[in-house]
PDB file of C-alpha atoms in Angstrom:
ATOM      1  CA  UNK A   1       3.980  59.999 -23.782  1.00 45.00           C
ATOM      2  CA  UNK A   2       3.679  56.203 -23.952  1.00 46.00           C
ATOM      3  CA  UNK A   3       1.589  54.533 -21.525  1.00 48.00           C
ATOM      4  CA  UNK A   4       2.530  51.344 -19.620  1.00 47.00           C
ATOM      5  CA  UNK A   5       1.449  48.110 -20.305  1.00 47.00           C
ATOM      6  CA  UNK A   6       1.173  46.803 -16.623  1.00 49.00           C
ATOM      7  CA  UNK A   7      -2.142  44.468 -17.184  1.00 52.00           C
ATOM      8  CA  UNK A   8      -0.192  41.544 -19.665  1.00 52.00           C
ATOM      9  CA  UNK A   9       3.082  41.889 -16.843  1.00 47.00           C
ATOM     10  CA  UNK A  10       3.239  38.202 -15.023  1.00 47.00           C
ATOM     11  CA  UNK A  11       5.562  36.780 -12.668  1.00 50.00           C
ATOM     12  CA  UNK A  12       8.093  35.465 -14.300  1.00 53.00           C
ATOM     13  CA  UNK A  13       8.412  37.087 -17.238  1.00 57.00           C
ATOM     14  CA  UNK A  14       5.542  34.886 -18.189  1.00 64.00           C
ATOM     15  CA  UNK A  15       3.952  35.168 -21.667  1.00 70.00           C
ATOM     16  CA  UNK A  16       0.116  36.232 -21.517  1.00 75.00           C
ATOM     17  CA  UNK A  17      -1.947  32.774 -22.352  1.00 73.00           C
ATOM     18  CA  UNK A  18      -3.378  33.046 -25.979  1.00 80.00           C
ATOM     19  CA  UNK A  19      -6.337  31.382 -27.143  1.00 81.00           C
ATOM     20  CA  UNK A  20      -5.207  27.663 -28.044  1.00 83.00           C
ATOM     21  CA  UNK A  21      -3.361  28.163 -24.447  1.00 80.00           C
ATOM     22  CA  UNK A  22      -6.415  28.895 -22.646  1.00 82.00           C
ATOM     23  CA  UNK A  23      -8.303  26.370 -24.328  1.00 88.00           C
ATOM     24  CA  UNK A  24      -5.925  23.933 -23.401  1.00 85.00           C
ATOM     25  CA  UNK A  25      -6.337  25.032 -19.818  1.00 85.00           C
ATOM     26  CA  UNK A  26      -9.930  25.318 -19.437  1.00 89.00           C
ATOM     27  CA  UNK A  27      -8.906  21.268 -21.242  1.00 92.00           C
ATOM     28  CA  UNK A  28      -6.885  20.687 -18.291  1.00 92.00           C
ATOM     29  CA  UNK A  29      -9.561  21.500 -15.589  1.00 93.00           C
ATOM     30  CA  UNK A  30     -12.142  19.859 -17.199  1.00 95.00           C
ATOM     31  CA  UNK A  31     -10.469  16.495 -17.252  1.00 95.00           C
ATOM     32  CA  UNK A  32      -9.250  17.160 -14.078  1.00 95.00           C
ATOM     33  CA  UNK A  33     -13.152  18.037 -12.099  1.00 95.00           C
ATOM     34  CA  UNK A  34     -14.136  14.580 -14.047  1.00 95.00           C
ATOM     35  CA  UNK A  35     -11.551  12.668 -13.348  1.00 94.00           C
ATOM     36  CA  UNK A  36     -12.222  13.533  -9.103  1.00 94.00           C
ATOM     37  CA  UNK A  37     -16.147  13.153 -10.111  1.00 94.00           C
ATOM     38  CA  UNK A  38     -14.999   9.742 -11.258  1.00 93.00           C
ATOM     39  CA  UNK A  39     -13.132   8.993  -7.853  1.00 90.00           C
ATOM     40  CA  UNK A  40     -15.014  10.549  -5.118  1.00 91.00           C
ATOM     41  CA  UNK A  41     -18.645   9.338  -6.314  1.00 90.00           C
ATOM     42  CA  UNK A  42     -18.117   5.102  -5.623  1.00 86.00           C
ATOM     43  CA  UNK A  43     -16.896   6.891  -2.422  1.00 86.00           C
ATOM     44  CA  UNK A  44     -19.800   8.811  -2.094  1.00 88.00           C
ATOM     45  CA  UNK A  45     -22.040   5.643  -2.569  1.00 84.00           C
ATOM     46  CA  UNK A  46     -20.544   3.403  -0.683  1.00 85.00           C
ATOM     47  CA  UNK A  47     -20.757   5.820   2.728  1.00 87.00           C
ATOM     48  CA  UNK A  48     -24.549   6.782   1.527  1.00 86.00           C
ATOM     49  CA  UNK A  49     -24.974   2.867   1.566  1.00 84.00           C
ATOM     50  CA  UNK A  50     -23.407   1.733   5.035  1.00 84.00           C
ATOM     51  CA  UNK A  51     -24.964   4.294   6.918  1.00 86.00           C
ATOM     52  CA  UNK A  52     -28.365   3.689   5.478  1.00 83.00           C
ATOM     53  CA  UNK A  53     -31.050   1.729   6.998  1.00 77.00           C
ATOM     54  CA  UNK A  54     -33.571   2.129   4.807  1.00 73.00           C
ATOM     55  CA  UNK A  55     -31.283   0.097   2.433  1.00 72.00           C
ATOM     56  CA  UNK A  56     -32.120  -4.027   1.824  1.00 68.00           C
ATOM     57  CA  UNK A  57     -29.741  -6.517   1.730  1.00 61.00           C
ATOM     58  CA  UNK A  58     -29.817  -6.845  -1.853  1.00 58.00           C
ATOM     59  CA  UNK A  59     -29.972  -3.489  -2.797  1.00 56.00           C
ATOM     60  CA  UNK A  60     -26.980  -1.349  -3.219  1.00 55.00           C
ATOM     61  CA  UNK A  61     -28.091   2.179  -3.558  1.00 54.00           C
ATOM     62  CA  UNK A  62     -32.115   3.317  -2.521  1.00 56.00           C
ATOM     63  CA  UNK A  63     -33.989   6.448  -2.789  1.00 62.00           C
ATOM     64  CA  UNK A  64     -34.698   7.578   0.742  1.00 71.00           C
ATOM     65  CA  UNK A  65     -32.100   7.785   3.300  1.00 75.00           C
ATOM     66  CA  UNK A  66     -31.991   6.683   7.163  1.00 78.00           C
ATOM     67  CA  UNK A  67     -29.005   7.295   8.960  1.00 82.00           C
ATOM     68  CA  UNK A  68     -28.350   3.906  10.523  1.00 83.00           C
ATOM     69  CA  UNK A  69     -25.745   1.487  12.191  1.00 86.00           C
ATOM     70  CA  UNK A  70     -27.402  -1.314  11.212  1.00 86.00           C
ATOM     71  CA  UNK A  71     -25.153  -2.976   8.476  1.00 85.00           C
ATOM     72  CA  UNK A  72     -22.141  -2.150  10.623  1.00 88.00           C
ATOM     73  CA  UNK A  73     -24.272  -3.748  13.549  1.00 88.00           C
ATOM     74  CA  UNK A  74     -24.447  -6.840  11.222  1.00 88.00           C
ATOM     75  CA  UNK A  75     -20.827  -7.175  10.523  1.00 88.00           C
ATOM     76  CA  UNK A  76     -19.677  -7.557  14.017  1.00 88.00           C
ATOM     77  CA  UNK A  77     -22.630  -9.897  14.995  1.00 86.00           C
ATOM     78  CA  UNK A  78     -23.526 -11.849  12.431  1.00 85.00           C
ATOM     79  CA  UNK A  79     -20.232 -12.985  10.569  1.00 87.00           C
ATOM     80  CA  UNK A  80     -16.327 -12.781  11.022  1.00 90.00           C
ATOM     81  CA  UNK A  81     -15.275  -9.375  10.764  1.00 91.00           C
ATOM     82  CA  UNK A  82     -13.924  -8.837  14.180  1.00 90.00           C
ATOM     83  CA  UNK A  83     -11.835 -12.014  13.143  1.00 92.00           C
ATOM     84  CA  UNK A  84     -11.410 -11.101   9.344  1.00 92.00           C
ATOM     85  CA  UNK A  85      -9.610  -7.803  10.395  1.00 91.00           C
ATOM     86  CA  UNK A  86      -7.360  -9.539  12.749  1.00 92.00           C
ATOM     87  CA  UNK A  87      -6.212 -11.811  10.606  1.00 93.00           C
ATOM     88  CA  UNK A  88      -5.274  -8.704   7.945  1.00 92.00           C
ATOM     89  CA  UNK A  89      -3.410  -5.952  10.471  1.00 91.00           C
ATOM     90  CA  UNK A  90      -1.490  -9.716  11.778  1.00 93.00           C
ATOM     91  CA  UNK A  91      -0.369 -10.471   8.337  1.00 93.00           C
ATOM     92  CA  UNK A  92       0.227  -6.597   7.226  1.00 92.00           C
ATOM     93  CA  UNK A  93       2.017  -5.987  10.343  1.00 92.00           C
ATOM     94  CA  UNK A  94       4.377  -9.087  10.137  1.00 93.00           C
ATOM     95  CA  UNK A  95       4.844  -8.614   6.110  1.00 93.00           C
ATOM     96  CA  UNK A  96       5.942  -5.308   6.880  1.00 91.00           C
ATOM     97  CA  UNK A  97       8.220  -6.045   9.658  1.00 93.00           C
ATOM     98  CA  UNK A  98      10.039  -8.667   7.787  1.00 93.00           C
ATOM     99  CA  UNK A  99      10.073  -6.891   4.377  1.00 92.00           C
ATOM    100  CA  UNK A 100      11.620  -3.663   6.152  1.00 91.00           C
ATOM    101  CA  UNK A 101      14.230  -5.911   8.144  1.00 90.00           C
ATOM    102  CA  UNK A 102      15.516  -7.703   5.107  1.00 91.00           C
ATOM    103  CA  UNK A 103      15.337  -4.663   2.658  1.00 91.00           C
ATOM    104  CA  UNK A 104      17.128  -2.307   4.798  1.00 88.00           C
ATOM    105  CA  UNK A 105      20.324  -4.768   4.421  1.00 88.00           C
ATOM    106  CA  UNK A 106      19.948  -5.940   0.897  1.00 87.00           C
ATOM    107  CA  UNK A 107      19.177  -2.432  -0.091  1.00 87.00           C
ATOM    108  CA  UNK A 108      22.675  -1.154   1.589  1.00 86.00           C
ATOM    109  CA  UNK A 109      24.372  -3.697   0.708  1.00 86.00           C
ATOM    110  CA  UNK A 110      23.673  -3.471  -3.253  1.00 86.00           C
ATOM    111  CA  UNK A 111      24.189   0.299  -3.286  1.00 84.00           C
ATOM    112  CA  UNK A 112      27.733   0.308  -1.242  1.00 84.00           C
ATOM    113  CA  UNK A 113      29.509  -2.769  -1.922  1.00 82.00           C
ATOM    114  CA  UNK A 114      30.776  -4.464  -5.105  1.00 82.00           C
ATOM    115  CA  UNK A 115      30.742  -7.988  -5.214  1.00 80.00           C
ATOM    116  CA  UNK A 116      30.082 -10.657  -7.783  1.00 83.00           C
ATOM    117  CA  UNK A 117      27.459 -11.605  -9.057  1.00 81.00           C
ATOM    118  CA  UNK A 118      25.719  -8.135  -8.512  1.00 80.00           C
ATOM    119  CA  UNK A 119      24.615  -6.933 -11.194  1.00 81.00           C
ATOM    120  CA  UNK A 120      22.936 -10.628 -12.687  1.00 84.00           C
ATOM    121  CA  UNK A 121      21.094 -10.759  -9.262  1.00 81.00           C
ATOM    122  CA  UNK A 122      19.795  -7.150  -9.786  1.00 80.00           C
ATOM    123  CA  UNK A 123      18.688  -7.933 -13.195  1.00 82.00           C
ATOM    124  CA  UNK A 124      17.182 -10.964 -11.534  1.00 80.00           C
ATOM    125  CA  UNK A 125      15.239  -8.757  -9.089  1.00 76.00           C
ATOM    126  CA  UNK A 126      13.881  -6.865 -12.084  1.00 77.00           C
ATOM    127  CA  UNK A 127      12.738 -10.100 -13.682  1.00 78.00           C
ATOM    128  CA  UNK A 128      10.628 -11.399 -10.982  1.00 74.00           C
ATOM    129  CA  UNK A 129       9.306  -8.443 -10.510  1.00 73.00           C
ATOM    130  CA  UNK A 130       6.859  -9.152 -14.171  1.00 75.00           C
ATOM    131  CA  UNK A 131       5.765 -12.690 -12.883  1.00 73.00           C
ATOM    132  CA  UNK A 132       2.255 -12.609 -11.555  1.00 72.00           C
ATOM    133  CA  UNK A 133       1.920 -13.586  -8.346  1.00 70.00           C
ATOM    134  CA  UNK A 134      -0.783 -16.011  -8.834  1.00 71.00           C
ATOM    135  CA  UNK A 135       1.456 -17.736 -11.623  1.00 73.00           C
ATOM    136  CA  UNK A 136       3.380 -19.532  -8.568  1.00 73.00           C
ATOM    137  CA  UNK A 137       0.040 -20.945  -7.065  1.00 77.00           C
ATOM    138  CA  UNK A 138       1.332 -24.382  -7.667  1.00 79.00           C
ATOM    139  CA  UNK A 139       4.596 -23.592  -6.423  1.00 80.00           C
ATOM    140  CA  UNK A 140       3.038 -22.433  -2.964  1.00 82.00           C
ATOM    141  CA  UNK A 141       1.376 -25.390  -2.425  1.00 80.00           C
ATOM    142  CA  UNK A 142       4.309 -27.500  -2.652  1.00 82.00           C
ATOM    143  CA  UNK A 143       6.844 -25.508  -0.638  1.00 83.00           C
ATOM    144  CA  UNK A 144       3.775 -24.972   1.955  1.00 83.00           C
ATOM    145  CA  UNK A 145       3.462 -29.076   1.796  1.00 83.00           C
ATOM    146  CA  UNK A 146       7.815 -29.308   2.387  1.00 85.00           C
ATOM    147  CA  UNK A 147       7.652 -26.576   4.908  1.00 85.00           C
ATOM    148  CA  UNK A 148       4.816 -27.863   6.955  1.00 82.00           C
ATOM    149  CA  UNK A 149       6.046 -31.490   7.209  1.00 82.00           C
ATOM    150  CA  UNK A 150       9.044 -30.214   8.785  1.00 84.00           C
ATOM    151  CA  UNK A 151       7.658 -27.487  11.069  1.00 83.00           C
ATOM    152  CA  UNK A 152       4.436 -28.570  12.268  1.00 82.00           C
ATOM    153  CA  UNK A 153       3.355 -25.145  13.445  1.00 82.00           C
ATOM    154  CA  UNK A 154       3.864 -23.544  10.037  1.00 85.00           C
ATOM    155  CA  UNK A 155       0.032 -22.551   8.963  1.00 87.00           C
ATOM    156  CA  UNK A 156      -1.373 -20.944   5.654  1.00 87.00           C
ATOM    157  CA  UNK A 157      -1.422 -17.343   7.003  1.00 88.00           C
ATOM    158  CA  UNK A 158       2.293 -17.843   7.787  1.00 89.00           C
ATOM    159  CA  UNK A 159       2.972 -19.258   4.285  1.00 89.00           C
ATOM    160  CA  UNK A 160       0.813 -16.083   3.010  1.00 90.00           C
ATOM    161  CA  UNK A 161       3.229 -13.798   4.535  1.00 91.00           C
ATOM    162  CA  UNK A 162       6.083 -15.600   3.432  1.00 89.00           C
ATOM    163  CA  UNK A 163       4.529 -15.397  -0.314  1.00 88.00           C
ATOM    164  CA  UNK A 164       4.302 -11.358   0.525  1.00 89.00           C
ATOM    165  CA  UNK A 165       7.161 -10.693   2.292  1.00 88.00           C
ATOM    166  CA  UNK A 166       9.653 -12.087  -0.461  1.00 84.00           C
ATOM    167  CA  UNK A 167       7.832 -10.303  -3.272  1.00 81.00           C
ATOM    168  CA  UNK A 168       8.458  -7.027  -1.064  1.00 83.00           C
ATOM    169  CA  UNK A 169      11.925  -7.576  -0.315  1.00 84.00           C
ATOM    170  CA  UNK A 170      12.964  -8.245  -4.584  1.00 80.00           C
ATOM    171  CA  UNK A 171      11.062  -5.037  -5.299  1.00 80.00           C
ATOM    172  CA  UNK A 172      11.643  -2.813  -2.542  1.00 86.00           C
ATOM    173  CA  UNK A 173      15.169  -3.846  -2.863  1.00 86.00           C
ATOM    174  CA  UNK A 174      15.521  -2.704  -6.302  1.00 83.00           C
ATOM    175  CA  UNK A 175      13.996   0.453  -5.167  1.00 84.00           C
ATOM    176  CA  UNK A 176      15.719   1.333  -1.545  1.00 87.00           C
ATOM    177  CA  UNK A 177      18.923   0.895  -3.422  1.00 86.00           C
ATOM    178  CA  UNK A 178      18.382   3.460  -6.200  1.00 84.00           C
ATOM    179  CA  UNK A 179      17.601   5.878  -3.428  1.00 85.00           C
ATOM    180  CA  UNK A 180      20.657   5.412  -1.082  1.00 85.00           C
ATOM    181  CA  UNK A 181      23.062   5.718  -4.520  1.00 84.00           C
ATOM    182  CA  UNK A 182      21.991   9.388  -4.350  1.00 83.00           C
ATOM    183  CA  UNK A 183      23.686   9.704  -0.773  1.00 80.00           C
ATOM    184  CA  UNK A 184      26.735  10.543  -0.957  1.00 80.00           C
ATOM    185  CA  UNK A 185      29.668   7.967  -0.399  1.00 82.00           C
ATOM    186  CA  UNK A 186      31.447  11.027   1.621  1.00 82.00           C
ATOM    187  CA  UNK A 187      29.183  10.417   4.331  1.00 81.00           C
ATOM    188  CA  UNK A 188      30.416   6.627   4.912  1.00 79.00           C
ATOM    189  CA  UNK A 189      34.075   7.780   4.244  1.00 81.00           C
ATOM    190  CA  UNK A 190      33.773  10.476   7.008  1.00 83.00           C
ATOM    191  CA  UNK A 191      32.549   8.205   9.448  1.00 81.00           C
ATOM    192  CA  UNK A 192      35.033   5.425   8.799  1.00 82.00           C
ATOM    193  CA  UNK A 193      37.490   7.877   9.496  1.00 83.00           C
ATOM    194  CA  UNK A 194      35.973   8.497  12.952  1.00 79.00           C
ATOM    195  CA  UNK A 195      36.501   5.058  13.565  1.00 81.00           C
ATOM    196  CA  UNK A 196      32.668   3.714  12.577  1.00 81.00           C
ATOM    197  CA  UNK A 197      32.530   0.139  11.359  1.00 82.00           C
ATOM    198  CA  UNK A 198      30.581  -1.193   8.197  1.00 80.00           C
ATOM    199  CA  UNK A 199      27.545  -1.890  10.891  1.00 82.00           C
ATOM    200  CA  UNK A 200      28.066   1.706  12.633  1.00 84.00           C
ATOM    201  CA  UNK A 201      27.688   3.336   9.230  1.00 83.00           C
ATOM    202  CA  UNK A 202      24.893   1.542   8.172  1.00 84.00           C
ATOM    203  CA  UNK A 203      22.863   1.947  11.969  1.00 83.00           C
ATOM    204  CA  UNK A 204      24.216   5.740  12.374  1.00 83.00           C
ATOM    205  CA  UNK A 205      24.597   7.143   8.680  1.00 82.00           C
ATOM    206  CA  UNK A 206      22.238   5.167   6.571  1.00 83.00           C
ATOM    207  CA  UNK A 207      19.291   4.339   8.651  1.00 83.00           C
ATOM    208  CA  UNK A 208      18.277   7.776   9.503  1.00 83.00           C
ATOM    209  CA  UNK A 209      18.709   9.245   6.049  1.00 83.00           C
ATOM    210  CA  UNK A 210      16.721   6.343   4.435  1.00 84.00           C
ATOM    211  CA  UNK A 211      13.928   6.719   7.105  1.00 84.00           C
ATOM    212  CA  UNK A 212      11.356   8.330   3.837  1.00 83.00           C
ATOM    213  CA  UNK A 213      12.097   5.805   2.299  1.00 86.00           C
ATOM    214  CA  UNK A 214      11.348   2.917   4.196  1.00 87.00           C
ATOM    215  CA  UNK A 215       8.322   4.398   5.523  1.00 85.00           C
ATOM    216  CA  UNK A 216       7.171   4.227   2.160  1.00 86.00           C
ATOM    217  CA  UNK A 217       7.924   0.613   1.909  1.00 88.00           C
ATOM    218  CA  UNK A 218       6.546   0.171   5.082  1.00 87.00           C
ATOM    219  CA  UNK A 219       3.158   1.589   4.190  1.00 86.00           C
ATOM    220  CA  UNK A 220       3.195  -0.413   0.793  1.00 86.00           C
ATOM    221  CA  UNK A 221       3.980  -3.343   2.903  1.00 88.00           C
ATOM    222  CA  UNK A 222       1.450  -2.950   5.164  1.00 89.00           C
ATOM    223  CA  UNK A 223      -1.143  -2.025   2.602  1.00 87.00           C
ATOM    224  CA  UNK A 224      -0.712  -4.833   0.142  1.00 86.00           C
ATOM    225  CA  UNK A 225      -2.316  -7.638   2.033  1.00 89.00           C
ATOM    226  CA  UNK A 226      -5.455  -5.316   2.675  1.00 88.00           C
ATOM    227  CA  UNK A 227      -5.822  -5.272  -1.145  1.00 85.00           C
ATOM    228  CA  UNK A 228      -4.809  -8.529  -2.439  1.00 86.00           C
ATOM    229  CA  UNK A 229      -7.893 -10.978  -3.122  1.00 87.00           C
ATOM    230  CA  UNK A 230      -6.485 -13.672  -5.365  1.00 85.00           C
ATOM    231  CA  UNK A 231      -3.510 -15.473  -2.939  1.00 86.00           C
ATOM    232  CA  UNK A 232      -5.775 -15.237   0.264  1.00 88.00           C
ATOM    233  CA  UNK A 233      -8.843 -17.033  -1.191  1.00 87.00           C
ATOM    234  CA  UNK A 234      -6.599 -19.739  -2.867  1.00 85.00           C
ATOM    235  CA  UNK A 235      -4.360 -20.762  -0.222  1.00 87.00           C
ATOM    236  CA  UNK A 236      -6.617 -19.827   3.088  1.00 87.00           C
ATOM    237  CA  UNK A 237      -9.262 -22.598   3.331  1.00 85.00           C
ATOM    238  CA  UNK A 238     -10.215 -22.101   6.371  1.00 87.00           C
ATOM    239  CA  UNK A 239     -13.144 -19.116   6.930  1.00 87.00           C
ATOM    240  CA  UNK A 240     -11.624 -17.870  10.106  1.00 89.00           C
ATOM    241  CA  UNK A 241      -8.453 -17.133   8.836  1.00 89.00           C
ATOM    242  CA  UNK A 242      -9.411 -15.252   5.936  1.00 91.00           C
ATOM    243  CA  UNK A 243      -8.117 -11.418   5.198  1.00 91.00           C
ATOM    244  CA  UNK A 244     -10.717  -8.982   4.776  1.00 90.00           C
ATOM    245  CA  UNK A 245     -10.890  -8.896   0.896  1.00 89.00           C
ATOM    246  CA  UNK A 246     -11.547 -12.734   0.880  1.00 89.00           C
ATOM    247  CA  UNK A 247     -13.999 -12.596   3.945  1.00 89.00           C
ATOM    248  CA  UNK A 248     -16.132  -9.551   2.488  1.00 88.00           C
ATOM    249  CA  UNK A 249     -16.272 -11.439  -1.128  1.00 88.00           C
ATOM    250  CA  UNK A 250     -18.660 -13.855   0.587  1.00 86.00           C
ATOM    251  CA  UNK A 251     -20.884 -11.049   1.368  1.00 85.00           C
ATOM    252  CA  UNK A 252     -21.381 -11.008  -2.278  1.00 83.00           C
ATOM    253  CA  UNK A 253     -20.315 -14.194  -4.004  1.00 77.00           C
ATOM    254  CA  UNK A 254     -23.650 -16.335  -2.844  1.00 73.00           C
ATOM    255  CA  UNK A 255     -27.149 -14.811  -3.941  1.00 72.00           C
ATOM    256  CA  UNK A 256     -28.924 -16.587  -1.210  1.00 70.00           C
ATOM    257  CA  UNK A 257     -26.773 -14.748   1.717  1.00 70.00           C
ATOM    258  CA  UNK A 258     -25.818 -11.266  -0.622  1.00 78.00           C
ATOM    259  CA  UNK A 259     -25.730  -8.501   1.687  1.00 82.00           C
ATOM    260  CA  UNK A 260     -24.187  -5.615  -0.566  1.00 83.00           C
ATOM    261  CA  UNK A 261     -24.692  -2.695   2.308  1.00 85.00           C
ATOM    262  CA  UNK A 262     -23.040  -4.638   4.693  1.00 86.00           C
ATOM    263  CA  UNK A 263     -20.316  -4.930   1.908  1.00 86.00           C
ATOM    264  CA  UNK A 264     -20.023  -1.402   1.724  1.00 86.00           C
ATOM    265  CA  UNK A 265     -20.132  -0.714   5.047  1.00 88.00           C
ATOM    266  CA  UNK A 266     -16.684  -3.088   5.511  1.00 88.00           C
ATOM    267  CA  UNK A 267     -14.899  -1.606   2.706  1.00 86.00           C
ATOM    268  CA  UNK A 268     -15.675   1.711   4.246  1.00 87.00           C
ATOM    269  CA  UNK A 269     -14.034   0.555   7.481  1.00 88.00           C
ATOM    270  CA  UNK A 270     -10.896  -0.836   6.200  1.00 86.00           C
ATOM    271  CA  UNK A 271      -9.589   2.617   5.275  1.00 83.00           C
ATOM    272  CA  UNK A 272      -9.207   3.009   9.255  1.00 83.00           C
ATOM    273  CA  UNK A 273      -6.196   1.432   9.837  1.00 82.00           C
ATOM    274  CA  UNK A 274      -4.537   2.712   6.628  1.00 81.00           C
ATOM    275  CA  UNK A 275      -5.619   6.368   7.905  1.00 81.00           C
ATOM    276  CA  UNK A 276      -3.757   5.646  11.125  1.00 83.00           C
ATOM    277  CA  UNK A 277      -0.852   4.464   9.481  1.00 80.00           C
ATOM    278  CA  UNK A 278      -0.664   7.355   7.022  1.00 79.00           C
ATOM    279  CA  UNK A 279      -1.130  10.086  10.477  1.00 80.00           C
ATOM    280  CA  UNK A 280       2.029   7.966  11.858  1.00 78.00           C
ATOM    281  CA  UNK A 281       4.252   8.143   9.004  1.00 74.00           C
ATOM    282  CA  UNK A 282       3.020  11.714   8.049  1.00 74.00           C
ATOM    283  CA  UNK A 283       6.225  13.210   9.106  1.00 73.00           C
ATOM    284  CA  UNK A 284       8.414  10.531   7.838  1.00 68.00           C
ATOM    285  CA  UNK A 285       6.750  10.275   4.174  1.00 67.00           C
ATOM    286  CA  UNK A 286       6.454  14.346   3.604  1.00 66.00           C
ATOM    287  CA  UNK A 287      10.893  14.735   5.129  1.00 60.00           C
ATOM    288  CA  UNK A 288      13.610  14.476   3.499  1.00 45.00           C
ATOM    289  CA  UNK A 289      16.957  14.208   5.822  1.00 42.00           C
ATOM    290  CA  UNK A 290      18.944  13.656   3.453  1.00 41.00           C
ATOM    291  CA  UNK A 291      18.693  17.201   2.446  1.00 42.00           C
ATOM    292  CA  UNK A 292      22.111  19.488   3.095  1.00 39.00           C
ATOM    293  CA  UNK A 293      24.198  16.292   4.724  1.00 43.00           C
ATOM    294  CA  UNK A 294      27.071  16.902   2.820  1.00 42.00           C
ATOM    295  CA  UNK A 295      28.926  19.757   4.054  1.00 38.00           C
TER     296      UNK A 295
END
């Protein structure tokens, strides 16, 4: 009788890995265990170095280890945080706002209408988006100079989310409109039949099925300002209004008042508010509604 071969059977009819394919999977992991090595360990020191008092100012990592609030202690008392992080979630917030507002419309209006000029302005949108930012810097300064002559209360931080917030809404645009062309037009046809309006179909229809997607352009929104160092230290002047990657840079940039623990100890708490942000839009970032609307 001939005996079974039940040890090489996989699921899916799957062949057994030979020896170039387990190579290239033992390959795989390696790269893979480095590559998170390579990530988690700046992590790693900048959390040993925030909480450790043992640590000098100038000093970023030290052998012994004393479990400390000091540098954090520091922060709050002895320069601008408080203010520095403030000024950030302010500008995030509003960038975001504004960027979601305007996209939402440009976005449905690109993807469900036909009008002229479309496609050149798309290609435009596509354009701008491989200019540097910083390549405007004189640019800036003179609309900042037109606007501010004419509205008085128009400050730099308002000019800075004006810089973000139209960057957000050419990109996004592009973006938000490639992912309501995969809704179906049937949905917008059924509801006009009901008797729903252009407005009606976009606040009813189109809103709640693009809700993944502009809570991911919400939380890249919202994020960029947090990360951007270049346009804040150029056009804020002023140390009080600063965002927090210009404010901690001074931490760093002058030998005389270096502090690179307290450094650390900032960056570490600037993931806070983009932890809260990810628990609210959890739901919203992991759905997808748009799933089995077409009947």
């Amino acid at each position: 009788m001939m005996k079974k071969k039940s040890n090489n059977l996989y699921l899916g009819d799957r062949q057994p890995l030979n020896t170039m394919g387990k190579i290239g999977l033992g390959l795989s992991y390696m790269v893979l265990i480095l590559w998170t090595i390579a990530i988690l360990w700046p992590i790693y020191q900048m959390v040993m170095s925030a909480f450790n008092g043992m640590q000098q100012e100038y000093i970023i990592m030290n052998k012994g280890f004393e479990f400390s609030f000091d540098h954090f202690t520091f922060l709050f008392e002895e320069t601008l945080y408080p203010k520095w992080m403030l000024n950030t979630i302010f500008i995030s917030i509003s960038t975001a706002i504004i960027t979601l507002l305007f996209v939402s419309f440009t976005g449905f209006a690109y993807s469900r209408y036909r009008f002229k000029g479309r496609k050149a302005s798309l290609m435009a949108i596509m354009i701008i988006q491989t200019i540097p930012s910083f390549a405007g810097l004189t640019a800036y300064f003179t609309m900042y100079s037109i606007i501010s002559d004419v509205l008085p209360f128009f400050n730099r931080q308002m000019m800075l989310i004006l810089i973000y917030s139209a960057g957000g809404i050419a990109g996004n645009t592009f973006i938000l409109k490639g992912y309501l062309d995969s809704i179906s037009m049937e949905l917008d046809d059924a509801a006009k039949i009901d008797g729903c309006s252009n407005l009606k179909v976009y606040k009813l229809i189109i809103l709640p099925i693009a809700r993944p997607m502009l809570a991911i352009i919400a939380l890249w929104s919202f994020l960029g300002p947090f990360m951007d160092y270049l346009l804040p230290k150029v056009i804020l002047t002023n140390p009080e209004a600063y965002t927090l990657a210009a404010g901690l840079f001074t931490l760093i940039a002058d030998k005389e008042n270096m502090n690179q623990p307290a450094f650390a100890a900032g960056g570490l708490l600037i993931a806070i508010p983009t932890v809260i942000l990810f628990t609210v839009l959890q739901k919203q970032l992991i759905s997808g509604l748009s799933s089995g609307a077409v009947k």
